[in-house]
Coordinates of C-alpha atoms in Angstrom, one line a residue:
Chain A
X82 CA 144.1 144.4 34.1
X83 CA 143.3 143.0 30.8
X84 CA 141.4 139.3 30.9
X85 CA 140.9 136.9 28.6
X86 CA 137.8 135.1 27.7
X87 CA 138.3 132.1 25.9
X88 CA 135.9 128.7 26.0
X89 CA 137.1 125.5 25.7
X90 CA 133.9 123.3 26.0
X91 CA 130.7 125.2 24.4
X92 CA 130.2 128.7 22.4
X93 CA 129.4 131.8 24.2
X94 CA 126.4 134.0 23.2
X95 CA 126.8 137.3 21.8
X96 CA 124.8 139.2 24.0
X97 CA 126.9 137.7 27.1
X98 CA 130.0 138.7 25.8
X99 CA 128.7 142.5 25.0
X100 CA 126.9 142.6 28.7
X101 CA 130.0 141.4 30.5
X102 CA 132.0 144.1 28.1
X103 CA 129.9 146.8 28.7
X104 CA 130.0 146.0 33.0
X105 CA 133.8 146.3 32.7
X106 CA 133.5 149.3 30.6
X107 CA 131.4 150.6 33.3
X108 CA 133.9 149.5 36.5
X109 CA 137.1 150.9 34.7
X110 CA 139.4 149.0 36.6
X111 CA 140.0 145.6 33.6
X112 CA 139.2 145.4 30.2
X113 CA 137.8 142.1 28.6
X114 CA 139.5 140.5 25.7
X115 CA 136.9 138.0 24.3
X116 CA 138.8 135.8 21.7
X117 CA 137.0 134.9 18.8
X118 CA 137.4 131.8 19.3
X119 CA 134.5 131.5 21.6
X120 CA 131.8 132.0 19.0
X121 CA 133.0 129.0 16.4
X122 CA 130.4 126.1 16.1
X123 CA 131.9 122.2 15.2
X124 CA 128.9 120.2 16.7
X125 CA 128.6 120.1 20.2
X126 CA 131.7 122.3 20.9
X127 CA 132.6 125.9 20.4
X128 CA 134.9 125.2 17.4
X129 CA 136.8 121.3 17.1
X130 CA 139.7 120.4 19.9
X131 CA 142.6 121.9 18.2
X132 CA 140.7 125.3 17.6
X133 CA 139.7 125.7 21.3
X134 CA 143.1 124.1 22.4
X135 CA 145.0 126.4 20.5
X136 CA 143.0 129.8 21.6
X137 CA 143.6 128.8 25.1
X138 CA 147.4 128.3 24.6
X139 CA 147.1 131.6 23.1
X140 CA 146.4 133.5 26.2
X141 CA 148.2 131.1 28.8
X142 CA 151.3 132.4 26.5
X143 CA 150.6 135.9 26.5
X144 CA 152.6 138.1 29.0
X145 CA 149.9 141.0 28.4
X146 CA 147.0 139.0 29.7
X147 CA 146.8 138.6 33.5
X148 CA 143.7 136.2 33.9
X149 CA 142.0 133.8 31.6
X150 CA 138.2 133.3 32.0
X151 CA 136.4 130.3 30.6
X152 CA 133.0 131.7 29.0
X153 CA 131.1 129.1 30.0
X154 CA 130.6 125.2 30.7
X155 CA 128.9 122.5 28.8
X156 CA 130.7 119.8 27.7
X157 CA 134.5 119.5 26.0
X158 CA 137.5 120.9 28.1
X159 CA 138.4 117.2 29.0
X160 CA 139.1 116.5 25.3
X161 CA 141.8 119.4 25.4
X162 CA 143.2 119.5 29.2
X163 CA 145.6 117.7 29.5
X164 CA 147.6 118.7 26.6
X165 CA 146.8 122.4 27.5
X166 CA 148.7 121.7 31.2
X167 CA 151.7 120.6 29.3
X168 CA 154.4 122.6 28.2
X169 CA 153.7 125.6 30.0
X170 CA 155.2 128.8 29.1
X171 CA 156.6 130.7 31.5
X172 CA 153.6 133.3 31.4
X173 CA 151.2 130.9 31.9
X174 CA 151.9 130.4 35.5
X175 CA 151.7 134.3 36.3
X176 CA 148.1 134.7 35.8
X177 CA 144.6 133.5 37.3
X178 CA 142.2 130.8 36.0
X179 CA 138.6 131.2 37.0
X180 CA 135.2 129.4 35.9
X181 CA 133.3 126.2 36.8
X182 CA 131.2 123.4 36.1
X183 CA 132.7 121.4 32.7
X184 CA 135.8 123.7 33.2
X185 CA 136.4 121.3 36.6
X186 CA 138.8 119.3 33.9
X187 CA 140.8 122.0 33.3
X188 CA 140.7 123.4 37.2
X189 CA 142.3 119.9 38.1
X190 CA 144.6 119.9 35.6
X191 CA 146.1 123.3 35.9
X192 CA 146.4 123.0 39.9
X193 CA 148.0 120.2 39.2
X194 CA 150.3 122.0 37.2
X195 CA 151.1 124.6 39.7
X196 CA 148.7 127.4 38.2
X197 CA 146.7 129.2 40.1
X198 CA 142.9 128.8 39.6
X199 CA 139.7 129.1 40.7
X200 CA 135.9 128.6 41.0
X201 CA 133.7 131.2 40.2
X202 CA 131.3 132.7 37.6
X203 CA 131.7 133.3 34.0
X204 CA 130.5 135.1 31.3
X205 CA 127.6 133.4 30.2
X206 CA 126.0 133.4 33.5
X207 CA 125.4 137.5 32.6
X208 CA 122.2 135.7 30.6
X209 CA 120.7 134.2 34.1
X210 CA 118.1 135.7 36.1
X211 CA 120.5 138.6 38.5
X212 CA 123.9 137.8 36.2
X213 CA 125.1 141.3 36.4
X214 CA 125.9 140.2 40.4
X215 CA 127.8 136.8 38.8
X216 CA 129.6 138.9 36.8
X217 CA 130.8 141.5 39.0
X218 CA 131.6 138.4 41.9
X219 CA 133.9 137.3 39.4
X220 CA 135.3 140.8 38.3
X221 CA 135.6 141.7 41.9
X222 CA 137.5 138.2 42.8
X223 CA 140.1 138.5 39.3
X224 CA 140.6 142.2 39.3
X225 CA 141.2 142.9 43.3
X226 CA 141.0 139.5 45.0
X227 CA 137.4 141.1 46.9
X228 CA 137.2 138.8 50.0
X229 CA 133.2 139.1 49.6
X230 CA 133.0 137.1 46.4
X231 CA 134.8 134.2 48.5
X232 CA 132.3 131.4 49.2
X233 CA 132.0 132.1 53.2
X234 CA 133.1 129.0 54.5
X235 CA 136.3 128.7 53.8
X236 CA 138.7 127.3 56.4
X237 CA 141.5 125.1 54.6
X238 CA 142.6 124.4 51.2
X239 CA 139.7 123.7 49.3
X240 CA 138.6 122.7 45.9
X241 CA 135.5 122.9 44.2
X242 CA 133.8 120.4 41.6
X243 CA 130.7 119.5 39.7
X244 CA 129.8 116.1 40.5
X245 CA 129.6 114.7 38.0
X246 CA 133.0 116.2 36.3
X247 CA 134.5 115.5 39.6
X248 CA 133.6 111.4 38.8
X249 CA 134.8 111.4 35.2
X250 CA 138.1 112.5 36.6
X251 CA 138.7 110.6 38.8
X252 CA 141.6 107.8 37.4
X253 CA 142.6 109.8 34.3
X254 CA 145.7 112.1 34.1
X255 CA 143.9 115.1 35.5
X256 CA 143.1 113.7 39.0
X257 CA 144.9 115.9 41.5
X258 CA 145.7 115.0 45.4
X259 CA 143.0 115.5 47.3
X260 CA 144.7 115.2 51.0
X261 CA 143.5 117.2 53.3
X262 CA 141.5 119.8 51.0
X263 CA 137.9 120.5 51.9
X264 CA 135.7 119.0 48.5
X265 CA 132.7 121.3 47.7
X266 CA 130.4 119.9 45.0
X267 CA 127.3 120.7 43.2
X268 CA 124.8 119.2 40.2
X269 CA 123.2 119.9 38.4
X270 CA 120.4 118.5 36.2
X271 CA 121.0 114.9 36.8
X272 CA 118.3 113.0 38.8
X273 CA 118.9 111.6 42.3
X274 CA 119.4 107.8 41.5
X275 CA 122.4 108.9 39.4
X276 CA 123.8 110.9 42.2
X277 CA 123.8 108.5 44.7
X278 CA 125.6 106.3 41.8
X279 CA 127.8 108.7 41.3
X280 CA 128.6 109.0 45.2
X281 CA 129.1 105.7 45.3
X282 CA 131.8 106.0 42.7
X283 CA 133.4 109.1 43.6
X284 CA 133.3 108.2 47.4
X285 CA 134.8 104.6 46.5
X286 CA 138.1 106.7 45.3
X287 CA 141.3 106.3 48.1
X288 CA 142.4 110.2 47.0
X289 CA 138.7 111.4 47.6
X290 CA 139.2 109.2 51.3
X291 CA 141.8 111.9 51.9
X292 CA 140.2 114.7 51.4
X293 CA 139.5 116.7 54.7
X294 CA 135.3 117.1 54.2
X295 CA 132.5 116.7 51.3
X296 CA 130.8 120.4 51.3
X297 CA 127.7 120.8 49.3
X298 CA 127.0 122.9 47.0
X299 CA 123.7 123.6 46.0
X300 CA 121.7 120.4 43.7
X301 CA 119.3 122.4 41.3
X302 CA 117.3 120.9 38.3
X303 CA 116.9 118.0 39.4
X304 CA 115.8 115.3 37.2
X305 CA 112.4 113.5 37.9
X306 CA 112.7 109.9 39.6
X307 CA 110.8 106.9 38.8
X308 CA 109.4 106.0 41.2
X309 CA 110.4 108.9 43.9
X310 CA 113.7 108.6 45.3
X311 CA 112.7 109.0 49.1
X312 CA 115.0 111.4 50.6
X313 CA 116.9 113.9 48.8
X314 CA 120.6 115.1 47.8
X315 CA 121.6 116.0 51.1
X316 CA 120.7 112.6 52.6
X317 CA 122.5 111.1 49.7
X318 CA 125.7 113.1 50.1
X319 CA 125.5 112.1 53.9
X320 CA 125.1 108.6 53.8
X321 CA 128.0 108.2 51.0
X322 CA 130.0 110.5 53.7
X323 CA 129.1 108.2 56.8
X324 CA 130.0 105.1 54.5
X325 CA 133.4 106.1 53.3
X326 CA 134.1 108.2 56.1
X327 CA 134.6 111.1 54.8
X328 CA 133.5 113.7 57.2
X329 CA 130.4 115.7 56.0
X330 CA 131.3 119.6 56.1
X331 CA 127.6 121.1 55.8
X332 CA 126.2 123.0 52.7
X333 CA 128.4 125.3 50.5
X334 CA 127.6 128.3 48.8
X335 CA 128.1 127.5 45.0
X336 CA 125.9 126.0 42.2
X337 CA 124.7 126.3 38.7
X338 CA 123.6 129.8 39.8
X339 CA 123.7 134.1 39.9
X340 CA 124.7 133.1 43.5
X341 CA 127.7 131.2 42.8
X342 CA 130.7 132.3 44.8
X343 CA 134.0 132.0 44.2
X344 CA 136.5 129.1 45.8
X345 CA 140.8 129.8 45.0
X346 CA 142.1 126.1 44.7
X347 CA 144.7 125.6 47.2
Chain B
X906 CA 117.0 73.0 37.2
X907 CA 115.8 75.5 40.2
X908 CA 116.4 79.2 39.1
X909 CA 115.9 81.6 42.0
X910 CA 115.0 85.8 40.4
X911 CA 115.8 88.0 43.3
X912 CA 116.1 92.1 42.5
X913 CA 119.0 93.9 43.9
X914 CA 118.0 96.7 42.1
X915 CA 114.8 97.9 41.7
X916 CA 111.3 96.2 41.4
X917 CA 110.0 93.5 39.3
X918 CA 106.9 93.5 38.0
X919 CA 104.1 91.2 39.4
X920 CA 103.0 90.6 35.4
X921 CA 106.5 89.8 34.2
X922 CA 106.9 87.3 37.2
X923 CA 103.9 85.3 36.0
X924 CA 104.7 85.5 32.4
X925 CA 108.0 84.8 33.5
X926 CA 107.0 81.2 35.4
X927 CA 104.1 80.8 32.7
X928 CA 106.8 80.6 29.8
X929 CA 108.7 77.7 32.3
X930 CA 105.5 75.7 33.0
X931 CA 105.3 75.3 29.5
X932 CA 108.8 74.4 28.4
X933 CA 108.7 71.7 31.8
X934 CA 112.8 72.1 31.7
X935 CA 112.9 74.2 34.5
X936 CA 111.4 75.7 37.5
X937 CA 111.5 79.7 38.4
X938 CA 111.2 80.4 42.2
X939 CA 110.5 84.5 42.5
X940 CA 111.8 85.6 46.1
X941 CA 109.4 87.9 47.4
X942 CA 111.9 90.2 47.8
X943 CA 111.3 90.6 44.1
X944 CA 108.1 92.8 45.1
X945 CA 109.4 95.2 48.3
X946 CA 109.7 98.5 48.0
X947 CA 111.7 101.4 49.5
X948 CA 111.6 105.1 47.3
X949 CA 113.6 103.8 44.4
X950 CA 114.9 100.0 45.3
X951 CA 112.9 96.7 45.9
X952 CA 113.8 96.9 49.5
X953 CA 116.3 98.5 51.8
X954 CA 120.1 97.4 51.0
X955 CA 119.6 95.1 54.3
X956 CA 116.4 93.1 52.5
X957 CA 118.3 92.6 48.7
X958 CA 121.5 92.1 50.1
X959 CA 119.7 88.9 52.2
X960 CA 117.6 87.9 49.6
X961 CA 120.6 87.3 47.2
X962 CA 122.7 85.7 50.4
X963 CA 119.8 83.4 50.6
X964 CA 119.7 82.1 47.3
X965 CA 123.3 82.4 46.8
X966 CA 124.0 80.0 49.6
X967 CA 120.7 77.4 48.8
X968 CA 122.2 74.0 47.2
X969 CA 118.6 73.6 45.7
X970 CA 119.3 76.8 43.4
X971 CA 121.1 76.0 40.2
X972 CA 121.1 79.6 39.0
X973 CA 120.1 82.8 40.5
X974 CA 118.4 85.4 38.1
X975 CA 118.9 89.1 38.7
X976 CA 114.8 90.6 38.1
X977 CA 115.8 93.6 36.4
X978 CA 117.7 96.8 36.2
X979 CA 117.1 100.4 37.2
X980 CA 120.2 101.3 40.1
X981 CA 121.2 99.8 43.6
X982 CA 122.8 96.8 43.1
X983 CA 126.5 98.7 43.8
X984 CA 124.9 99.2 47.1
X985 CA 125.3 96.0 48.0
X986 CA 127.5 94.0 45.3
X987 CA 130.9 94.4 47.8
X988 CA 129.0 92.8 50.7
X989 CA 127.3 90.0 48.8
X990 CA 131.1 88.9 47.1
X991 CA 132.2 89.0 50.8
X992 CA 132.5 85.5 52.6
X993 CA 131.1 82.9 49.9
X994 CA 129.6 80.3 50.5
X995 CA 130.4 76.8 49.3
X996 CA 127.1 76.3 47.3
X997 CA 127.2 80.3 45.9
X998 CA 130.0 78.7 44.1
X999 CA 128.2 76.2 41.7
X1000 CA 125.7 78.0 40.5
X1001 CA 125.3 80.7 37.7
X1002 CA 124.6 84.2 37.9
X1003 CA 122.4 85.8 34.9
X1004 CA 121.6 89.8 34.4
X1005 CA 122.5 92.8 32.5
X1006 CA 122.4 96.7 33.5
X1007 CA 122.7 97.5 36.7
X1008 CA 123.4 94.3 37.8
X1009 CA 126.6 94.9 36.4
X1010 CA 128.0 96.0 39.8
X1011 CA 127.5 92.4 40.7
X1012 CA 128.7 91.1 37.7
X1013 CA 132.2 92.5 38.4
X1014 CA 132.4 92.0 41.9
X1015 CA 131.1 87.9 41.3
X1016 CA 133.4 87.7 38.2
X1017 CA 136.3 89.1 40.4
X1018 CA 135.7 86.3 43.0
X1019 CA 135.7 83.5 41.0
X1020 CA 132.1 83.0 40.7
X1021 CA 130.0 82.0 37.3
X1022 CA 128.4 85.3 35.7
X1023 CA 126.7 86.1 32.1
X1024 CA 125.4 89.5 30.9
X1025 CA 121.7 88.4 29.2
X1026 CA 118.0 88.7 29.3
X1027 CA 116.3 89.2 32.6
X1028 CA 112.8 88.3 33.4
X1029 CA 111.6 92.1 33.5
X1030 CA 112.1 91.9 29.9
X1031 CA 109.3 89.7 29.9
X1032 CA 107.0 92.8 29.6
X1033 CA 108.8 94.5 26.3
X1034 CA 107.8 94.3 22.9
X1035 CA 109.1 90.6 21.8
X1036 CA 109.7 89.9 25.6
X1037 CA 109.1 86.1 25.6
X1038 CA 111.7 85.5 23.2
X1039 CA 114.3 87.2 25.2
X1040 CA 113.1 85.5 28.1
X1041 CA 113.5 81.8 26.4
X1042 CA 117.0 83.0 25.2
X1043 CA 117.7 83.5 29.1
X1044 CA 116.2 80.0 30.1
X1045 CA 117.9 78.1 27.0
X1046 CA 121.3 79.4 28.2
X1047 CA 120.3 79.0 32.1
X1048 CA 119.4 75.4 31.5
X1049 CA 121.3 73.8 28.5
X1050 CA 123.9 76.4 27.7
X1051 CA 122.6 76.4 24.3
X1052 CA 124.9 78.1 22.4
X1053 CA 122.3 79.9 20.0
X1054 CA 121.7 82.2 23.2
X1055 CA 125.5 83.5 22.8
X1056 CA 126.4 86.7 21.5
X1057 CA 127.9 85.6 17.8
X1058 CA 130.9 87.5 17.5
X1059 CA 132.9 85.6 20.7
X1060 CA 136.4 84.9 19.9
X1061 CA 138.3 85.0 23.1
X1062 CA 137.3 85.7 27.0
X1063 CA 134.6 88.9 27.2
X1064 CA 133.0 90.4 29.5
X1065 CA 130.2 93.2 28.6
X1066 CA 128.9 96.1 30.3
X1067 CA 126.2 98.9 30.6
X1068 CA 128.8 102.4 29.8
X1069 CA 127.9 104.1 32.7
X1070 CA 128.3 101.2 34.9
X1071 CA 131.8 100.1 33.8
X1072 CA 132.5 103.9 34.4
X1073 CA 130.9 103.9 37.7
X1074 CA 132.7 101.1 39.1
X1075 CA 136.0 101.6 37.7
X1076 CA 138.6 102.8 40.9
X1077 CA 136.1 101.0 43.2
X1078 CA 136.6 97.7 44.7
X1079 CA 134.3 96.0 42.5
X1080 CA 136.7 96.5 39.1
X1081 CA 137.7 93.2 37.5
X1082 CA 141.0 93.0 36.1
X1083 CA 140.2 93.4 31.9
X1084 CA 143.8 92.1 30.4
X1085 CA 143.0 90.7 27.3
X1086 CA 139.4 90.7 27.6
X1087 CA 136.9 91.7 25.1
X1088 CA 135.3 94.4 26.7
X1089 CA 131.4 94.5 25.2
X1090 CA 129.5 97.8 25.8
X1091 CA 126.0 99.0 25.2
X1092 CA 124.3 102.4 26.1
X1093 CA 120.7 103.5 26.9
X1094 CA 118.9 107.0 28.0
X1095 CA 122.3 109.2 27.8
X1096 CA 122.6 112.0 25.8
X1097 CA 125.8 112.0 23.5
X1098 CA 127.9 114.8 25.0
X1099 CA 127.5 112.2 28.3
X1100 CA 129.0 108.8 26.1
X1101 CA 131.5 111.1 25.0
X1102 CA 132.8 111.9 28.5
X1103 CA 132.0 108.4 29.9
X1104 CA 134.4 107.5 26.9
X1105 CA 136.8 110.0 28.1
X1106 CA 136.7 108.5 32.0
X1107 CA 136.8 104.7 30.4
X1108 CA 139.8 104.9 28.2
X1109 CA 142.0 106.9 30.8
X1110 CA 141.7 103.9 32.8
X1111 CA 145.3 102.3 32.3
X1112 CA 142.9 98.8 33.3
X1113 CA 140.5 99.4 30.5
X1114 CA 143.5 100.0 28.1
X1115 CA 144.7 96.2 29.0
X1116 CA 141.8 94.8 26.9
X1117 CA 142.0 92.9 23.9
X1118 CA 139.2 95.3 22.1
X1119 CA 136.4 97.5 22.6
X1120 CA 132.8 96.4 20.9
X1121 CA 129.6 98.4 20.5
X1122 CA 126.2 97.0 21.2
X1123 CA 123.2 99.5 20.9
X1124 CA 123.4 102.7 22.1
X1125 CA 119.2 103.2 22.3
X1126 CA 116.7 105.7 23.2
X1127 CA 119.5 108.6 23.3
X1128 CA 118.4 111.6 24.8
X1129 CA 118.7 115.2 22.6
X1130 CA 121.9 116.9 22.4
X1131 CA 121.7 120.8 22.2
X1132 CA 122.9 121.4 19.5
X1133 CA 123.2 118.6 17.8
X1134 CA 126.0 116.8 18.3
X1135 CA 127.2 115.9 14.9
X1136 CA 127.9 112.6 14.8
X1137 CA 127.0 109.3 16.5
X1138 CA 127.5 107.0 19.0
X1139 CA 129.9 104.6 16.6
X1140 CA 131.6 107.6 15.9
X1141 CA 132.4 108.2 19.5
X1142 CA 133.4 105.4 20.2
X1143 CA 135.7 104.9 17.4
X1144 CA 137.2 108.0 18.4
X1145 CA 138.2 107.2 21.7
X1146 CA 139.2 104.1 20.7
X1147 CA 141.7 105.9 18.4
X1148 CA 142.9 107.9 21.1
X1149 CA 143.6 105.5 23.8
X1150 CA 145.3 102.4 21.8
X1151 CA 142.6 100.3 22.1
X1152 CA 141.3 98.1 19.4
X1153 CA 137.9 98.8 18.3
X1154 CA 136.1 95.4 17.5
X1155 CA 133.1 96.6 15.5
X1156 CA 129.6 96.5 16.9
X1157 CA 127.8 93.4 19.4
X1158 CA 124.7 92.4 19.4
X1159 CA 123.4 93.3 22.8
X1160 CA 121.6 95.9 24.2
X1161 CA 118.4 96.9 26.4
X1162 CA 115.9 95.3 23.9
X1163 CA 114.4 91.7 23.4
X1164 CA 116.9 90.7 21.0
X1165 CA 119.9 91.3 23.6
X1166 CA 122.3 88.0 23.7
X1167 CA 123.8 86.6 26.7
X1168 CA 127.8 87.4 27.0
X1169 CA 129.4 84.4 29.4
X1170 CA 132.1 85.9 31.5
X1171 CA 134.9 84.4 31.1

């Protein structure tokens, strides 16, 4: 099983690429193919658009890869999805997507697209506080399809989004159908007042009225508000539910976390 | 000229209301009637949606008001913005409808139904640096539509709005129609990666792509981008611009400072 680490939004650190080497090394069953391309700096982004968009058509088009695995989030994979989702080679649609957060752009994209993707942990969360267990969620999910690194509530087709991604997707070429697919979301680092904003926006959306339930996912880092908001992101996620009608499906088990589980788009 | 300040976002200060009606006293063109609305609060808003939404009702549907002027900014007027375009009243009808920010959500949804709206001053911006003049460009254009008030560089119908907002109400019910329009942005406490995705969501937006040109007011107080980001906000916004078809007009002189200039809807 040979996997692919490419990163279309920010650059990878060293030392996550060499940890997550060394705990494949260690499992024996996949070996990780980090492409260079992940440590180039333009700015913001790990290397400029046409850099990171051709790495990644690199491995979609390679028959000897069998998963691609974004190194991390950020920002910057909406400046390259949609052009990576068109023209697919052949070998593109035989192998498994898998990361999260800022990668959400390319999720919807490729589902869209009929490829087969995922939610789940990535390389560079080997640098957070218990990333070894990230790491060998994801290895376990990619390499064996491990039923244990599936986020446990799982009932229907589902699909998994940062908020805030999730919102800037919504209207542009990316959006998928949402129709009867259980929504988890998470945040991260944004403060309350722009969530409820951003639930007002998101929630406002007829394709997000079709979706079966909201999940939650967990909100961490949460931004200071001025003066305090009052409730907190639960409330917020319920009341945008109740508004739109959109039933509320109860917490999820993913976030900007070692915890983070692993949700197959369907 | 009767000029009702009501806050459908958040709270206006007690000091700004006073300096506000202080500056009218003395000009004797005008008189400012502060809803005590204006001073309830409930976590983040000046009131619960119930109490804005019928303090703006009220003064929407007084004959005695000639204009009603939103206090400030700060988030919630999306809350309510649907409701209070719902079922006009006659007199809502004659009057004119000042504000900038947040009260953007209300600009588009007012615009939408026919009513009289212009992005300018508000009377929170009584307490910045400068304040009062900002404050008698508001009144000058409230009561004699002085044209020294207006933004300099109008050519042909405009509208302009706070980034995030336009991005947060776009695919809501609230979204004007924008063919032919120039479409006048400004930006304030976003760090650049976050413009650059808002630009991403706002020139998918086949709506967005109907207008005549895109112009830049200041993009202020932006937050640190790790790592730098490389360019600036011009640059951005030039970029997307480029990408999407649509006209970039240069920059506009408006933004959240005292010299912002009012923008008539039209």
């Amino acid at each position: 099983m040979r996997i692919a680490v490419v990163a279309p939004s920010c650059a990878l650190k060293r030392e996550a690429a060499d940890r997550v080497q060394a705990i494949a090394k260690a499992r024996g069953d996949c070996e990780i193919v980090v492409h260079p391309q992940c440590f180039l700096s333009d700015g913001h982004f790990a290397g400029p658009d046409e850099a990171r968009l051709a790495a990644l058509r690199e491995v979609m088009a390679d028959p000897d890869i069998d998963a691609v695995w974004f190194a991390r989030g950020g920002y910057g994979s909406n400046r390259i999805a949609q052009a990576a989702a068109t023209a697919l080679p052949e070998a593109a649609r035989t192998k498994l997507y898998l990361g999260y957060s800022d990668a959400g752009f390319l999720h919807a994209a490729f589902h869209k697209a009929g490829l087969d993707v995922a939610w789940g942990p990535m390389p560079q969360d080997a640098m957070r506080e218990g990333g070894d267990s990230a790491v060998k969620r994801a290895l376990d999910w990619i390499v064996r399809r491990d039923p244990t690194a599936l986020e446990p509530g799982l009932s229907r087709p589902a699909m998994a989004f940062n908020l805030t991604v999730l919102s800037n997707l919504l209207g542009t070429a990316l959006e998928p159908d949402f129709t009867g697919v259980d929504l988890l979301i998470e945040e991260v680092s944004e403060h309350l007042y722009a969530t409820d904003r951003t639930m007002f926006h998101l929630t406002s959306s007829p394709n997000i009225r079709k979706a079966a339930r909201l999940r939650l996912g967990r909100v961490s880092d949460i931004l200071p508000n001025d003066p305090d908001w009052g409730t907190n992101a639960e409330a917020i996620i319920e009341d945008w539910c109740a508004r739109s009608g959109v039933p509320y499906g109860g917490r999820a088990d993913i976030g900007h976390d070692a915890a983070n589980r692993v949700v197959p788009f369907a």
